[in-house]
mmCIF file of C-alpha atoms and ligand atoms in Angstrom:
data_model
loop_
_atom_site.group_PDB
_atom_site.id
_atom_site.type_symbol
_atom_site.label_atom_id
_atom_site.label_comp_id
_atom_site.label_asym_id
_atom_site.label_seq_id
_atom_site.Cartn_x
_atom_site.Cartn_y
_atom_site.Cartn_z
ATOM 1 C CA UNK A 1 -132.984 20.137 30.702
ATOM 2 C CA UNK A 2 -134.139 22.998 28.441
ATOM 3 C CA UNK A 3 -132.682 24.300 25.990
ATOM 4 C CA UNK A 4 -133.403 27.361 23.841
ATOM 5 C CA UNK A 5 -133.833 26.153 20.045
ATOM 6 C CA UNK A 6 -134.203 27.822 16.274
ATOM 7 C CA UNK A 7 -135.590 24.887 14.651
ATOM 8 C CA UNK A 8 -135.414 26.595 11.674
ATOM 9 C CA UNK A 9 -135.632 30.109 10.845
ATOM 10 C CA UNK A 10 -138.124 32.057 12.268
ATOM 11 C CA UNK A 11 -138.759 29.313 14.566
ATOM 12 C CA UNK A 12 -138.047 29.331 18.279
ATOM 13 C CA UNK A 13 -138.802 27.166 20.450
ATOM 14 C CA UNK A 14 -138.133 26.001 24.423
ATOM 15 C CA UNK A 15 -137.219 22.224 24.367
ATOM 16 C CA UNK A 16 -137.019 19.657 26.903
ATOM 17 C CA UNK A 17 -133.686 17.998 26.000
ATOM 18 C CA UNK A 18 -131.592 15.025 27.346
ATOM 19 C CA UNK A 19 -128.996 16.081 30.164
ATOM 20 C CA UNK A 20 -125.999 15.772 27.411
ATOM 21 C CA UNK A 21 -122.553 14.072 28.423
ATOM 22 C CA UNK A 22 -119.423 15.525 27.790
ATOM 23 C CA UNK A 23 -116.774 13.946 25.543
ATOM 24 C CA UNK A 24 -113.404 13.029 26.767
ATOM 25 C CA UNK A 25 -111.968 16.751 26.310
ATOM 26 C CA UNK A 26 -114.925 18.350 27.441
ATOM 27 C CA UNK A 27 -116.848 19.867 30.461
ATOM 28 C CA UNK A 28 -120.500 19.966 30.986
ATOM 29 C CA UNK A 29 -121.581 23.546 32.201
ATOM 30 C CA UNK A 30 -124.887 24.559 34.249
ATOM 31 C CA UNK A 31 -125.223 27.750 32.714
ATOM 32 C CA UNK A 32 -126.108 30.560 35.184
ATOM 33 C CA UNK A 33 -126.334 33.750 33.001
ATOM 34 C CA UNK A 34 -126.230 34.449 28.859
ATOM 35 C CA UNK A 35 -126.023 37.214 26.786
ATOM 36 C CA UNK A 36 -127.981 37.996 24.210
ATOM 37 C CA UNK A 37 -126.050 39.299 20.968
ATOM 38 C CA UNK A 38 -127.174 40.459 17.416
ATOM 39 C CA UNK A 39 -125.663 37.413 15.830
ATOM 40 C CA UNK A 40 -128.124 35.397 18.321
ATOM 41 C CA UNK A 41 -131.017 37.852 16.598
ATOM 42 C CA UNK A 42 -129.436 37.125 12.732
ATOM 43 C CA UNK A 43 -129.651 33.084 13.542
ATOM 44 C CA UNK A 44 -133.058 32.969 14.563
ATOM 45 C CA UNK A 45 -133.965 34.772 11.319
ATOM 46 C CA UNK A 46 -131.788 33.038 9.203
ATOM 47 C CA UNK A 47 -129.501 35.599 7.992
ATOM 48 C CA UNK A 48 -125.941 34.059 9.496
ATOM 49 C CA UNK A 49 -124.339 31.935 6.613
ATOM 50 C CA UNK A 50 -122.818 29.769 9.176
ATOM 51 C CA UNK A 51 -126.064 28.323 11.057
ATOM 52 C CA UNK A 52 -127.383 25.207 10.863
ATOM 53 C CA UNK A 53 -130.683 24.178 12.041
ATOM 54 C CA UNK A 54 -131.511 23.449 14.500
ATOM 55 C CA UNK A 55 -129.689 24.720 16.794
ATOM 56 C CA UNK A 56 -128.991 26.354 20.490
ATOM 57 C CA UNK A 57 -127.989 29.959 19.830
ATOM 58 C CA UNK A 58 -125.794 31.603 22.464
ATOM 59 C CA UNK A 59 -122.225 32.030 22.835
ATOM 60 C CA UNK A 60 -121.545 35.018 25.089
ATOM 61 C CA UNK A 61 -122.362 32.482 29.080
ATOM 62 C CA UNK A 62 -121.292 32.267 32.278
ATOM 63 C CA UNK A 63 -121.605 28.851 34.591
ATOM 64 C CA UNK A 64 -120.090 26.720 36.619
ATOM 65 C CA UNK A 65 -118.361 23.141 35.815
ATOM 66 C CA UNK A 66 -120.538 19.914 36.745
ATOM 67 C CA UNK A 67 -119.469 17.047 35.170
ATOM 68 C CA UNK A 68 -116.033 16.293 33.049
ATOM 69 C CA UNK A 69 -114.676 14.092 30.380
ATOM 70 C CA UNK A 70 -112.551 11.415 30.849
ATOM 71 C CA UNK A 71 -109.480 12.958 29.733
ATOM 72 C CA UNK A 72 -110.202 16.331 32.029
ATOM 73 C CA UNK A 73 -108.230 17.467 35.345
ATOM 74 C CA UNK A 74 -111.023 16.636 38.346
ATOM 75 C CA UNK A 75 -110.139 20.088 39.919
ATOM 76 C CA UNK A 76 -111.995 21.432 37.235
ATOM 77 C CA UNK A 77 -114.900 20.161 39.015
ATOM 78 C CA UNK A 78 -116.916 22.775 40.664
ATOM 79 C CA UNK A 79 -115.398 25.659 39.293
ATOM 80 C CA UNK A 80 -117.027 29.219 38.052
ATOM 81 C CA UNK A 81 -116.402 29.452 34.129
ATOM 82 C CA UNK A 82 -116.848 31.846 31.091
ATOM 83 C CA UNK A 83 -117.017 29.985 27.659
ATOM 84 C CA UNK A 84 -114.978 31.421 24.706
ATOM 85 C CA UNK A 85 -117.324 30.251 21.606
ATOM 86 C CA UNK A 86 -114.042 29.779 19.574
ATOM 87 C CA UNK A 87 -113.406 26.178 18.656
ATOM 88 C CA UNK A 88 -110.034 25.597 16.491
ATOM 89 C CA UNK A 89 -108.081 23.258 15.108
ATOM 90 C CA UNK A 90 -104.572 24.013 16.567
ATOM 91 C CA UNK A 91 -103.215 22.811 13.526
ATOM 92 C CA UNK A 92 -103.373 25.417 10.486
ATOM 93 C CA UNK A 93 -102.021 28.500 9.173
ATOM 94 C CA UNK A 94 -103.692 30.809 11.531
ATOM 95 C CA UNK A 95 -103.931 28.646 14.249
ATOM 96 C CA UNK A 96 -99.931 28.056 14.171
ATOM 97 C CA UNK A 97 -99.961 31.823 14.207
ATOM 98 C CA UNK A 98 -102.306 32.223 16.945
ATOM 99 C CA UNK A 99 -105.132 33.192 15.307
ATOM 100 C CA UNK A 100 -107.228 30.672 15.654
ATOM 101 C CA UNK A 101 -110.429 33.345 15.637
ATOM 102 C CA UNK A 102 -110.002 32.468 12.145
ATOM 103 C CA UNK A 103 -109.242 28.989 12.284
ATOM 104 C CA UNK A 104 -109.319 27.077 8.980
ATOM 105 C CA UNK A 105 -112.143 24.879 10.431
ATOM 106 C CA UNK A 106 -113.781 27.402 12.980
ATOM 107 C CA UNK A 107 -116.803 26.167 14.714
ATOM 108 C CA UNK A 108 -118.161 29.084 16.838
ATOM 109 C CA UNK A 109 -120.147 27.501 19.981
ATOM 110 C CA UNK A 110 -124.014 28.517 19.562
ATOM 111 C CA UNK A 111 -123.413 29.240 15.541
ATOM 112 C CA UNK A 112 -121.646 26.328 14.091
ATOM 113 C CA UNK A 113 -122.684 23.749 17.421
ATOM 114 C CA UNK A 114 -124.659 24.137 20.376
ATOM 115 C CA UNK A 115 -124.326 26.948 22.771
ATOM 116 C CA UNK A 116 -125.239 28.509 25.817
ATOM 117 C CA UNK A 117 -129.130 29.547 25.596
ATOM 118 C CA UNK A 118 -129.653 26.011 27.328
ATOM 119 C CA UNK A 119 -129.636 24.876 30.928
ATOM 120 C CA UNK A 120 -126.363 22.840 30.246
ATOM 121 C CA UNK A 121 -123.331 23.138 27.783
ATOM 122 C CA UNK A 122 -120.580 20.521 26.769
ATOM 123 C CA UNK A 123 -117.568 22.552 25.716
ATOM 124 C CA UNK A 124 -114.144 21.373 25.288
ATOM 125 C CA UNK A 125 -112.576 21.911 28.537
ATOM 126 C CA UNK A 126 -109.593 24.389 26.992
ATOM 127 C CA UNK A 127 -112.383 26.556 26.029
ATOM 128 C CA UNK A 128 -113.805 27.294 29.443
ATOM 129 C CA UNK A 129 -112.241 29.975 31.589
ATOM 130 C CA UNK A 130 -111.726 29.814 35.665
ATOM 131 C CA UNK A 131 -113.588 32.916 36.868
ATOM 132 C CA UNK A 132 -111.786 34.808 39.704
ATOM 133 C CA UNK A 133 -114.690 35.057 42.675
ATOM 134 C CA UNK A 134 -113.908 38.920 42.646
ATOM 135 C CA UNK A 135 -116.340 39.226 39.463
ATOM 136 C CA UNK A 136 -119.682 38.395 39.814
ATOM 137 C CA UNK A 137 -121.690 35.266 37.461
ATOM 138 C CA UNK A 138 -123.524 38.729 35.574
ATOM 139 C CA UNK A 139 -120.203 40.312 34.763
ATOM 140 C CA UNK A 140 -119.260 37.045 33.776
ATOM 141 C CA UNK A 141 -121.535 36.351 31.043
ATOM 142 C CA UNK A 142 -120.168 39.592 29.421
ATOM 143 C CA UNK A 143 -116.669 39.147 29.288
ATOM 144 C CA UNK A 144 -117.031 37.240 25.364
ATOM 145 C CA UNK A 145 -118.339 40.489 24.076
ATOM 146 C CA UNK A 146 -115.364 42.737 25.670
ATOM 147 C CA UNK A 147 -112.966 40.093 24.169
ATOM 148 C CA UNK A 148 -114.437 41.482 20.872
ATOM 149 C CA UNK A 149 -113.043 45.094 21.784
ATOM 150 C CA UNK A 150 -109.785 43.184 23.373
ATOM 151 C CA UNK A 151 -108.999 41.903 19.979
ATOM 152 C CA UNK A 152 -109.731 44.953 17.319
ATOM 153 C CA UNK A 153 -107.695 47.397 19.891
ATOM 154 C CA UNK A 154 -104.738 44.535 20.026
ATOM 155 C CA UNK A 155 -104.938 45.228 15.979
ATOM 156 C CA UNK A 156 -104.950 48.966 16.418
ATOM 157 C CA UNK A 157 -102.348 49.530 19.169
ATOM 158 C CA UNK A 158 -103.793 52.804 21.002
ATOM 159 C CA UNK A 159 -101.205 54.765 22.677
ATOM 160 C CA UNK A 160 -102.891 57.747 25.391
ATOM 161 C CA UNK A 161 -101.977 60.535 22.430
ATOM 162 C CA UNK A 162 -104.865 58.983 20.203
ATOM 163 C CA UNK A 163 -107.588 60.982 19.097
ATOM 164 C CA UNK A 164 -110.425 57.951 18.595
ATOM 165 C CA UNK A 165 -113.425 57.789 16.792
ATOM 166 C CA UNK A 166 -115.997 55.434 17.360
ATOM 167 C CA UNK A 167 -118.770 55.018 14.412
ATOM 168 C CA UNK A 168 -121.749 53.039 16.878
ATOM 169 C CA UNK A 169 -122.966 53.063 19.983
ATOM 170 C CA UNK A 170 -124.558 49.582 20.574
ATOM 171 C CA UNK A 171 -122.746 46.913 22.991
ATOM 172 C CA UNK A 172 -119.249 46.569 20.298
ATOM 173 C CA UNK A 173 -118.802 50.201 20.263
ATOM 174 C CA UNK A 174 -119.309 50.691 23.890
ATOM 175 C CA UNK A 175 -117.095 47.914 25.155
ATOM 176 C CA UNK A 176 -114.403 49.429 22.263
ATOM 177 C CA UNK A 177 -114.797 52.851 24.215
ATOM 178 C CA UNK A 178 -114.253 51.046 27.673
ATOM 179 C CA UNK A 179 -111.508 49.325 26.770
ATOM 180 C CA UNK A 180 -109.637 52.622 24.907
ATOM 181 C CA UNK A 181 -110.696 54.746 27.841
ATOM 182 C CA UNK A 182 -110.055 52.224 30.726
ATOM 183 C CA UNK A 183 -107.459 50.095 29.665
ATOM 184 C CA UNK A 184 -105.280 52.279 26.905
ATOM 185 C CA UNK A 185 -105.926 55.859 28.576
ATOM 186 C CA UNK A 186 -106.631 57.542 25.251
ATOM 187 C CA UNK A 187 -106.815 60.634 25.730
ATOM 188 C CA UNK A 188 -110.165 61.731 23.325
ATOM 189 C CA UNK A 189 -112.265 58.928 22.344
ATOM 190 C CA UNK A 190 -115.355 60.608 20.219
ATOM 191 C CA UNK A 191 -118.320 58.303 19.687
ATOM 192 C CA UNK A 192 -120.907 58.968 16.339
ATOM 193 C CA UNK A 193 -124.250 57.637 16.543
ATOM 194 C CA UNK A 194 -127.701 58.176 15.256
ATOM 195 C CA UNK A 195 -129.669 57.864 18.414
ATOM 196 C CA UNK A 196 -129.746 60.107 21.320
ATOM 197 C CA UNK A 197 -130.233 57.207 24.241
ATOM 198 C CA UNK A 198 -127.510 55.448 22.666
ATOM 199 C CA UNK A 199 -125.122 58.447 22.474
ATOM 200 C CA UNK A 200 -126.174 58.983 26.115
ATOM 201 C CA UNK A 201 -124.487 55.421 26.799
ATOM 202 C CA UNK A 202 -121.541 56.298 25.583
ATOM 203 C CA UNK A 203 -120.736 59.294 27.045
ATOM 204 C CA UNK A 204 -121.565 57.404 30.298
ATOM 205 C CA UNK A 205 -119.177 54.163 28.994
ATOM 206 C CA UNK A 206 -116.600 56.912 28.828
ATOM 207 C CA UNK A 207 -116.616 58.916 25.804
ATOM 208 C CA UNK A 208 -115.333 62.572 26.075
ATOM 209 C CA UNK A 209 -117.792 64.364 23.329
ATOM 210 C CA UNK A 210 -120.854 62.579 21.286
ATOM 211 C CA UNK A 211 -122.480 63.873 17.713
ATOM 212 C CA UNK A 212 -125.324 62.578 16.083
ATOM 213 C CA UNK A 213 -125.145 62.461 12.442
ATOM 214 C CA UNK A 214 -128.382 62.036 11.516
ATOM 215 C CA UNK A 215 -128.647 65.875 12.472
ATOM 216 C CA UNK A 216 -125.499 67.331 10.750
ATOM 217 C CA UNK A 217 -122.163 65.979 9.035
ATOM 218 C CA UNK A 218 -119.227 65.120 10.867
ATOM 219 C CA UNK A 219 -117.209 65.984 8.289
ATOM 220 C CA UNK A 220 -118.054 69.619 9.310
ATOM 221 C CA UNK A 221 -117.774 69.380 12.808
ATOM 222 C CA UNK A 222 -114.411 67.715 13.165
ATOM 223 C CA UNK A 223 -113.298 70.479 10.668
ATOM 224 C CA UNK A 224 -114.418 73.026 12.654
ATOM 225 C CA UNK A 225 -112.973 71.536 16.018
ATOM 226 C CA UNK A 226 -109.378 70.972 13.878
ATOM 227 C CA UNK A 227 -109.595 67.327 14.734
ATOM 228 C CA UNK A 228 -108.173 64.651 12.468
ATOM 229 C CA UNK A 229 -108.838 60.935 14.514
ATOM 230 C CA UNK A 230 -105.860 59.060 14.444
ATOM 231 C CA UNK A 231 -107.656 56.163 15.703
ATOM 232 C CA UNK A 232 -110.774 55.048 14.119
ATOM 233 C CA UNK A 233 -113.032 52.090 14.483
ATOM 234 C CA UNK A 234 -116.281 51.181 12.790
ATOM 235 C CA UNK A 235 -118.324 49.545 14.935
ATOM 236 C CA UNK A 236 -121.702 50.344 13.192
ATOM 237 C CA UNK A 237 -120.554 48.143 10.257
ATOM 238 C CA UNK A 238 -122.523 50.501 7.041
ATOM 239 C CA UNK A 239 -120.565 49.497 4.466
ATOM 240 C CA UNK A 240 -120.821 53.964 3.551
ATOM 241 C CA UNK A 241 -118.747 53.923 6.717
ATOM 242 C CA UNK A 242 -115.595 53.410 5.257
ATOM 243 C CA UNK A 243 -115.183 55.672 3.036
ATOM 244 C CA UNK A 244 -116.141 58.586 5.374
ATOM 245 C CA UNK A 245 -113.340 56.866 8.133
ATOM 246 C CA UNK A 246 -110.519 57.225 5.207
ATOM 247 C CA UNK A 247 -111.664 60.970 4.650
ATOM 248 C CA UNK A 248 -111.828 62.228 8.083
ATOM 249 C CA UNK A 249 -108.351 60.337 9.497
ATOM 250 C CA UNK A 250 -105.242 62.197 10.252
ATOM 251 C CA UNK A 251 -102.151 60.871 8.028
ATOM 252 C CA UNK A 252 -100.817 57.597 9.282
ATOM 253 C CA UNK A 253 -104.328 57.019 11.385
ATOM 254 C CA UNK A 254 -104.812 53.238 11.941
ATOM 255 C CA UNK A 255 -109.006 52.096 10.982
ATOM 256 C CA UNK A 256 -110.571 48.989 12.618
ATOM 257 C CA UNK A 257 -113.306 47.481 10.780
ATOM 258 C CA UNK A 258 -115.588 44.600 12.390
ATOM 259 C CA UNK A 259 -118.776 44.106 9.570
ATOM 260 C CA UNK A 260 -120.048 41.557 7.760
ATOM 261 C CA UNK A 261 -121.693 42.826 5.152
ATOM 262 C CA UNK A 262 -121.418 41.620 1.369
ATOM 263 C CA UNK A 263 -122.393 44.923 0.267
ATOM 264 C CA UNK A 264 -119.621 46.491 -1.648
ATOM 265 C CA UNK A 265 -118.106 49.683 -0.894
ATOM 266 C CA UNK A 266 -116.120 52.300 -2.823
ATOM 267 C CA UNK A 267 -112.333 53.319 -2.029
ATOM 268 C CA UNK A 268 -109.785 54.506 -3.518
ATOM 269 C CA UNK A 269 -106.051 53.466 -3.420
ATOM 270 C CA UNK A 270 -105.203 57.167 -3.518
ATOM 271 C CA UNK A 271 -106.926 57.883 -0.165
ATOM 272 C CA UNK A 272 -105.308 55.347 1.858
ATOM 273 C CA UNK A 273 -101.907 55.668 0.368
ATOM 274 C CA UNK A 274 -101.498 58.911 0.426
ATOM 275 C CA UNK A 275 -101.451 59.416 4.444
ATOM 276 C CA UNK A 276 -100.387 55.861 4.340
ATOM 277 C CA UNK A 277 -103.387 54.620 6.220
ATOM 278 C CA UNK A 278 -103.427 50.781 8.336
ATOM 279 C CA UNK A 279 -106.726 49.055 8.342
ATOM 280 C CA UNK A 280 -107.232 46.194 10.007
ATOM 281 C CA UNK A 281 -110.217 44.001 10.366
ATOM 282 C CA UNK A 282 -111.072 41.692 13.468
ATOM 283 C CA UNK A 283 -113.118 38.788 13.767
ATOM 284 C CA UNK A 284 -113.788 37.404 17.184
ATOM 285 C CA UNK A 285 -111.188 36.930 19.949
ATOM 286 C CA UNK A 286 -108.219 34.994 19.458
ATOM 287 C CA UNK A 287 -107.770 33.813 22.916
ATOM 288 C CA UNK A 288 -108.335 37.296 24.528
ATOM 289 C CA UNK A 289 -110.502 36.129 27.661
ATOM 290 C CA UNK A 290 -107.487 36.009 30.192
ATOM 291 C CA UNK A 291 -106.897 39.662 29.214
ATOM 292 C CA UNK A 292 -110.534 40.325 29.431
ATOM 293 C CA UNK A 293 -110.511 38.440 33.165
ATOM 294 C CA UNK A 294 -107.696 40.582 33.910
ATOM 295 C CA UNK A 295 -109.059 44.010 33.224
ATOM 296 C CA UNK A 296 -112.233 42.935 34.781
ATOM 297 C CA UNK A 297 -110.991 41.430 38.130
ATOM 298 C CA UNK A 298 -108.836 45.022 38.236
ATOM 299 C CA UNK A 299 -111.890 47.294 37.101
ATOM 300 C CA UNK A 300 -110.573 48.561 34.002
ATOM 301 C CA UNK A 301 -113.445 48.164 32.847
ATOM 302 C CA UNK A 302 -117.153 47.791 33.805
ATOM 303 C CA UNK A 303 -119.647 45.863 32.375
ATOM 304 C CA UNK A 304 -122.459 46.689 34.526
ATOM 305 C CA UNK A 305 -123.014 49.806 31.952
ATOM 306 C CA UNK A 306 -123.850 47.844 29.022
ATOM 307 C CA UNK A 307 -126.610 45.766 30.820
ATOM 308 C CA UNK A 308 -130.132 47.197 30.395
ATOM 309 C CA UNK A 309 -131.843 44.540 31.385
ATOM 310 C CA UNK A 310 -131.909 40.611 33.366
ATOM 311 C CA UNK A 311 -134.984 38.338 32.630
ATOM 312 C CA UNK A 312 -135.673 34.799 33.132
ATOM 313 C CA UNK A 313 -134.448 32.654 30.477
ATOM 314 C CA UNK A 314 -137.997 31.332 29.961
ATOM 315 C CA UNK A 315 -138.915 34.876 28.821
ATOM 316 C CA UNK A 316 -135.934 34.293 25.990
ATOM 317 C CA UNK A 317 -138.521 34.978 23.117
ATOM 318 C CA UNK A 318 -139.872 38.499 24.402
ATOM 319 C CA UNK A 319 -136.323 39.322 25.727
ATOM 320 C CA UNK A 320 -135.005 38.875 21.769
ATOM 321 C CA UNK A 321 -137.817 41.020 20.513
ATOM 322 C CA UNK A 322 -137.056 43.707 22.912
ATOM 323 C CA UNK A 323 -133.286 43.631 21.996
ATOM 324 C CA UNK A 324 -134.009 43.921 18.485
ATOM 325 C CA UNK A 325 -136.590 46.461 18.467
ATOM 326 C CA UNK A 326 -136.049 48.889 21.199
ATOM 327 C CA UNK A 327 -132.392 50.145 20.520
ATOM 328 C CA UNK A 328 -133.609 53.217 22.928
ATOM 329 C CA UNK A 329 -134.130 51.723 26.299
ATOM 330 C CA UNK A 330 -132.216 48.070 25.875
ATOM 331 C CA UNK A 331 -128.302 47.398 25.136
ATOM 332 C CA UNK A 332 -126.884 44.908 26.970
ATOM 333 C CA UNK A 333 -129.904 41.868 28.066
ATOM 334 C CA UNK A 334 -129.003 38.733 29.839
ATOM 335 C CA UNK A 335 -130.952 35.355 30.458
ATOM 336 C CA UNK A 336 -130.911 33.996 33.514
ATOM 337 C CA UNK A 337 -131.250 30.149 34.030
ATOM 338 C CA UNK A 338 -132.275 28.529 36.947
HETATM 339 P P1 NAI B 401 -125.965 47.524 17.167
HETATM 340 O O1 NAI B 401 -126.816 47.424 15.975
HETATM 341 O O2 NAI B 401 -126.588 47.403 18.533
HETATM 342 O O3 NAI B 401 -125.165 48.916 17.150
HETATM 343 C C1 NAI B 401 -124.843 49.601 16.010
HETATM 344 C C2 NAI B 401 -125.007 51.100 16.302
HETATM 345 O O4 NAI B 401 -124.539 51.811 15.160
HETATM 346 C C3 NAI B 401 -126.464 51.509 16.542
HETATM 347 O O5 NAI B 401 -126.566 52.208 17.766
HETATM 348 C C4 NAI B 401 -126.784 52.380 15.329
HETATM 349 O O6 NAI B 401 -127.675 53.447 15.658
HETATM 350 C C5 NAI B 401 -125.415 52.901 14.920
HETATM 351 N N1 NAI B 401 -125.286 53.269 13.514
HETATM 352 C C6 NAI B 401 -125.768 52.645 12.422
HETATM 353 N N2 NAI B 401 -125.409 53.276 11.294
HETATM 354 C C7 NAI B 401 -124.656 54.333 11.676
HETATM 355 C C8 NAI B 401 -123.983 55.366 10.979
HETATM 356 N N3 NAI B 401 -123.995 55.426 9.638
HETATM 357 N N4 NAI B 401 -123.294 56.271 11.678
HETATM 358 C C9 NAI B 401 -123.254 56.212 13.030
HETATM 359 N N5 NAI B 401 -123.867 55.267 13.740
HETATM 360 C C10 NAI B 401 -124.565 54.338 13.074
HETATM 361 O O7 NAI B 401 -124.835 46.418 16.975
HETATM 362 P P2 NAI B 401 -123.628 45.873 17.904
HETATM 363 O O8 NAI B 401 -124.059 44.666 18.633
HETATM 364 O O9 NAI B 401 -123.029 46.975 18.684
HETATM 365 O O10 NAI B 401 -122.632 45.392 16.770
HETATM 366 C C11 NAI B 401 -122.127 46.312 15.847
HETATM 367 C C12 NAI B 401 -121.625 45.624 14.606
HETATM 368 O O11 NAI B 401 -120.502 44.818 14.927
HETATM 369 C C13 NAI B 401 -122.628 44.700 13.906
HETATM 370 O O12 NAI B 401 -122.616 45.008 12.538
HETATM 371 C C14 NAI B 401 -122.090 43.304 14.141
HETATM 372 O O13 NAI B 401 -122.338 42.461 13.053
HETATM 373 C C15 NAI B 401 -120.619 43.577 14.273
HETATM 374 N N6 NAI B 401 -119.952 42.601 15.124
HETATM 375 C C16 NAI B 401 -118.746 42.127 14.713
HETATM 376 C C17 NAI B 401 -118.051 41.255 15.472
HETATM 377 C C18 NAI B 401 -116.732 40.783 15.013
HETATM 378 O O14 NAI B 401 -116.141 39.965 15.710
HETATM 379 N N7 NAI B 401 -116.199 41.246 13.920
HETATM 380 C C19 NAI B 401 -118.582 40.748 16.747
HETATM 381 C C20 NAI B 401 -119.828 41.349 17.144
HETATM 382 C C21 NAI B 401 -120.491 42.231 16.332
HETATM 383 MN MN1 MN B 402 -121.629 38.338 20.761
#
């Protein structure tokens, strides 16, 4: 088989690998379709802490079951699946309190072990999802990053009287405004971004009004409209971001944050106190993808806006260069594998 590969960083390559076996709790899946994601972009440079080389990147893939563990139900056999990357223990703090997105000894499929940019993956069978045949193998291979919105609005609890703001338009803030639009009925979502085809994404992903703030301040704006989010999620990840959120929200607003940067940034106790501010942060999914399969099979959401583009997996390094440099014309790119 072959398998996509960052033998070190900087390095890709496409290798012809040995058909792997699953283990007793796993399933082997022939992967149809893969997402590409930034974190896939941040391995093969070298800038996630968590990779080691070398290794298969990609953990947002669609497939279908062809060969099972010893320990696995046969009528598994055959069937269309979506992988959730998350690999826990079932046995620690957050696990017990089912959070196992943040599992003492998280392994994330195509970070911390091999993933889906390959022609097969062994993945322990609990992790693979059945797909209802109303959703198509495409949709399928995007339902990991809409688990991603599933779990920071979970945190955030939107009700339809929410006035939302979105910081980012790439694929995590337009599966955010999907979900608040589609599944939560909130009634303004407002989306901030710094580049006009991306703003033109979300407004059609659902958002009522766009600004770019590269031109002029939000701050302003809002003022002038009278709006004060009460809803507010950072899904550009600047570490300024923050701050700004905090100033803009309406008194007992509830902020979602989703970045990983180790830059630090300046707040004061003051400012969230005093309208007695939530913020929450959200890593992964913790076991979101039924709920995802759900709002999908019911078209609550639709994934077919995100994707930009579908090549052949073979075309994997051009497709990553495209994804990383044209933020105009590409969001959502999949690979597809014979
Ligand atoms: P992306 O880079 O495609 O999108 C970010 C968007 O934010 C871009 O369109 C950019 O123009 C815009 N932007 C940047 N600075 C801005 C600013 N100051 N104001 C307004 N807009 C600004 O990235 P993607 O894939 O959408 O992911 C977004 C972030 O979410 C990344 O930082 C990623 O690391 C993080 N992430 C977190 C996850 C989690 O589970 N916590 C999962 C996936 C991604
Ligand atoms: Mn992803």
């Amino acid at each position: 088989m072959k398998s996509v590969v960052i033998e070190q960083p900087g390095k890709l390559v496409i290798q012809q690998r040995e058909l792997p076996q699953p283990a007793a709790d796993e399933v082997r899946v022939k992967v149809k379709f893969a997402g590409i994601c930034g974190s896939d972009v941040h391995i093969f440079h070298g800038h996630n802490p968590f990779a080691k080389y070398p290794r298969v990147i990609g953990h947002e893939f669609f497939g279908v079951i062809d060969a099972i563990g010893s320990d696995v139900d046969d009528r598994q056999l055959g069937e269309r699946v979506s992988v959730d990357p998350v690999v826990s223990c079932g046995q620690c703090y957050p696990c017990s309190v089912g959070r196992p997105n943040v599992c003492a000894s998280l392994q994330v499929i195509g970070v911390h072990r091999d993933g889906g940019f390959s022609d097969y993956a062994c993945v322990p069978a609990r992790n693979a999802y059945r797909i209802p045949d109303t959703i198509s193998d495409r949709h399928a291979a995007m339902i990991e990053p809409f688990t991603i919105a599933a779990n920071i609005t979970a945190h955030l609890q939107p009700t339809e009287q929410d006035v939302a703001l979105i910081y980012g338009a790439g694929p995590m803030g337009l599966t955010v405004i999907q979900t608040l639009k589609g599944v939560y009925r909130v009634r303004q979502v407002i989306v901030v971004d710094r580049v006009t085809e991306r703003l033109a994404m979300a407004l059609e992903n659902g958002a009522d009004w766009v600004f770019d703030n590269a031109q002029a301040s939000l701050a302003d704006e809002l003022e002038q409209r009278g709006i004060r989010p009460t809803l507010i999620v950072d899904a550009a990840c600047h570490p300024a971001i923050l701050s700004e959120a905090i100033a803009l929200a309406s008194p007992a607003a509830r902020i979602g944050i989703m970045g990983f940067s180790a830059d630090p940034c300046t707040i004061t106790q003051q400012s969230i106190t005093s309208k007695e501010l939530s913020l929450f942060s959200s890593r992964l999914n913790s076991a979101r993808f039924p709920q995802v399969i759900d709002w999908m099979a019911n078209g609550l959401i639709d994934p077919q806006r995100l994707i930009t583009h579908c090549v052949d997996a073979l075309e994997v390094a051009d497709a990553l260069r495209l994804f990383e440099e044209d933020r105009r014309t590409c969001c959502k790119v999949l690979l597809h594998f014979d």
